[in-house]
Amino acid sequence: MNIVLTTVVLFAVFGILLFLGCPISVSILISSIATALSSLTWEQVSFITMQKMNSGVESFSLLAVPLFILAGNIMNNGGIARRLINFANLFCGRIPGSLAQANALGNMLFGALSGSSVAAASAMGSAIYPIQKEEGYDPAFATCVNIASAPTGLLIPPTSAFIVYSTVAGGVSISALFMAGYIPGLLMGLGTMIVAFLYAKKHKYPVSGKTNLKEAVKVTLQAIPSLLLIIIVIGGIVGGIFTATEGAGVCVLYCLILSICYKSMDMKSFMDILLKSACTSGIILFLISASSAMSWVMAYSGIPAAISDGILSVSTNKYVIFFLMNIILLVIGTFMDITPAILIFTPIFLPIAQSFGMSSVQFGAVLIFNMCMGNMTPPVGSVLFVACGITNTTIEQVAKMLVPYLIVLLLLLLAVTYIPVLSLGLPGLMGLI
């Protein structure tokens, strides 16, 4: 079958099924089977598809995904968010719009612990918005800060996004990817804080009252157990004490102990968390399984090579190619969630990036940064909808105010794309690459 026709069949069937409201994992599977049937028999397709789906999730490192999901859900219900907000406010209390700054810094801290942008937006927004409302903050402003800073948790480790990418990209070091995400994630958070500062200063937003030494010590001591989690998990993984999967298990145990100590979780809520985590994990793992079948179909049909040739025919300048890749990934991120986007488009764009000298570690950081932007924009933008729901604002109300944040983040994305040291500096310094 002609390569162009194969590509059209695959993405047309996939797009139609999504438009009809079919679950994305089922859409991926059906479109893959439909495409494979154009050149193979049903017996061949069914056997190979099942084989690829099974091998797609037959990975020890993927066990970390459900464990990190469980840890994030425990954190979201375990009283950790409030302690991190209080700690963040110590550093932001004298800055105009201090509550917005604390929201952004809190998202960076909580996101680094939970690895979920939605969990961060929900936990931080729910905890801090009532206080912002009392102090007269514009709901749209408060929502935009939450939206723009929550996705930092997808870059700042530990994060399951890098684990999924590692399995698709051919066993790229998870430790190196974790370290590669730190600076881009921090830049994303700092960029958000700068825009929030300028807006708050212009509109004369209040600063928080000065915290006395006794209160500062108390808040810090309350936050230290939560902050130690970052050191234990990331230090253990990077130091080779345990793998990412074992680190995820340690993370779950530590969060569970903290929640019990904080007396913020009973047996009923724990069982609800287990059920929620199992459902989310099942969805993601089936998605990974179905995407493995699609990856095989695309490779068998020569689709990645065809798309690569099409992009390379536009220009031979690596800066133009990287810019074009970012544009395509940004568009993809607006209508596709992060996990399927990583699974489907890594095999297509990674070889292109590598052919122009970009390492698989740097490409991972660029890809996840692009998907972070997609979390903030409609029609899929899960963080956008969660944050708007918390403050009871509409997308129309926040759209205009969100533009400056998006512009700053786009500039930072280009910096991460064209300045390799921003993503490779830390892994290189630690001898991971």
mmCIF file of N, CA and C in Angstrom, residues 16 64 87 92 108 126 134 170 190 192 205 250 271 275 279 285 293 334 336 370 372 430:
data_model
loop_
_atom_site.group_PDB
_atom_site.id
_atom_site.type_symbol
_atom_site.label_atom_id
_atom_site.label_comp_id
_atom_site.label_asym_id
_atom_site.label_seq_id
_atom_site.Cartn_x
_atom_site.Cartn_y
_atom_site.Cartn_z
ATOM 1 N N ILE A 16 -11.079 10.499 13.225
ATOM 2 C CA ILE A 16 -12.538 10.320 13.182
ATOM 3 C C ILE A 16 -13.048 9.693 14.477
ATOM 4 N N ALA A 64 7.076 1.861 37.795
ATOM 5 C CA ALA A 64 7.172 3.124 38.528
ATOM 6 C C ALA A 64 5.972 4.026 38.267
ATOM 7 N N PHE A 87 5.321 27.111 53.571
ATOM 8 C CA PHE A 87 6.769 27.211 53.400
ATOM 9 C C PHE A 87 7.109 28.148 52.242
ATOM 10 N N CYS A 92 8.150 34.288 49.689
ATOM 11 C CA CYS A 92 7.432 35.201 48.788
ATOM 12 C C CYS A 92 6.644 36.279 49.530
ATOM 13 N N MET A 108 5.712 24.362 42.102
ATOM 14 C CA MET A 108 7.005 23.795 41.756
ATOM 15 C C MET A 108 7.410 22.726 42.779
ATOM 16 N N SER A 126 -6.839 24.872 45.321
ATOM 17 C CA SER A 126 -7.890 24.707 46.334
ATOM 18 C C SER A 126 -7.458 25.255 47.687
ATOM 19 N N GLU A 134 -10.097 36.406 49.661
ATOM 20 C CA GLU A 134 -10.285 37.295 50.815
ATOM 21 C C GLU A 134 -9.466 38.577 50.669
ATOM 22 N N GLY A 170 14.059 4.059 23.753
ATOM 23 C CA GLY A 170 15.091 3.029 23.667
ATOM 24 C C GLY A 170 15.982 2.959 24.870
ATOM 25 N N LEU A 190 10.026 30.091 37.342
ATOM 26 C CA LEU A 190 10.540 31.448 37.539
ATOM 27 C C LEU A 190 9.965 32.418 36.513
ATOM 28 N N THR A 192 7.020 32.239 35.188
ATOM 29 C CA THR A 192 5.663 32.524 35.670
ATOM 30 C C THR A 192 5.692 33.541 36.805
ATOM 31 N N TYR A 205 -0.795 45.019 44.129
ATOM 32 C CA TYR A 205 -1.288 43.925 44.972
ATOM 33 C C TYR A 205 -0.535 43.926 46.297
ATOM 34 N N VAL A 250 9.567 3.517 47.387
ATOM 35 C CA VAL A 250 9.997 4.268 48.570
ATOM 36 C C VAL A 250 9.145 5.523 48.730
ATOM 37 N N MET A 271 -8.549 3.626 50.910
ATOM 38 C CA MET A 271 -9.113 2.685 49.948
ATOM 39 C C MET A 271 -9.612 3.425 48.697
ATOM 40 N N LEU A 275 -8.276 2.849 44.850
ATOM 41 C CA LEU A 275 -9.177 2.612 43.718
ATOM 42 C C LEU A 275 -8.939 3.634 42.611
ATOM 43 N N CYS A 279 -7.487 2.795 38.820
ATOM 44 C CA CYS A 279 -8.215 3.169 37.596
ATOM 45 C C CYS A 279 -7.331 4.009 36.672
ATOM 46 N N LEU A 285 -1.633 2.440 31.423
ATOM 47 C CA LEU A 285 -0.913 1.251 30.956
ATOM 48 C C LEU A 285 -1.558 0.648 29.716
ATOM 49 N N ALA A 293 1.404 -0.969 19.831
ATOM 50 C CA ALA A 293 0.904 -1.542 18.578
ATOM 51 C C ALA A 293 0.957 -0.516 17.456
ATOM 52 N N THR A 334 -2.042 20.610 22.106
ATOM 53 C CA THR A 334 -3.318 21.268 22.364
ATOM 54 C C THR A 334 -4.498 20.307 22.296
ATOM 55 N N MET A 336 -3.967 16.586 22.431
ATOM 56 C CA MET A 336 -3.625 15.231 22.860
ATOM 57 C C MET A 336 -2.953 15.281 24.221
ATOM 58 N N ASN A 370 7.117 21.012 25.652
ATOM 59 C CA ASN A 370 6.028 21.252 24.699
ATOM 60 C C ASN A 370 4.694 20.734 25.235
ATOM 61 N N CYS A 372 3.894 20.311 28.338
ATOM 62 C CA CYS A 372 3.484 21.174 29.451
ATOM 63 C C CYS A 372 2.650 22.338 28.934
ATOM 64 N N MET A 430 27.008 15.584 36.616
ATOM 65 C CA MET A 430 26.901 14.429 37.522
ATOM 66 C C MET A 430 27.374 13.138 36.875
#
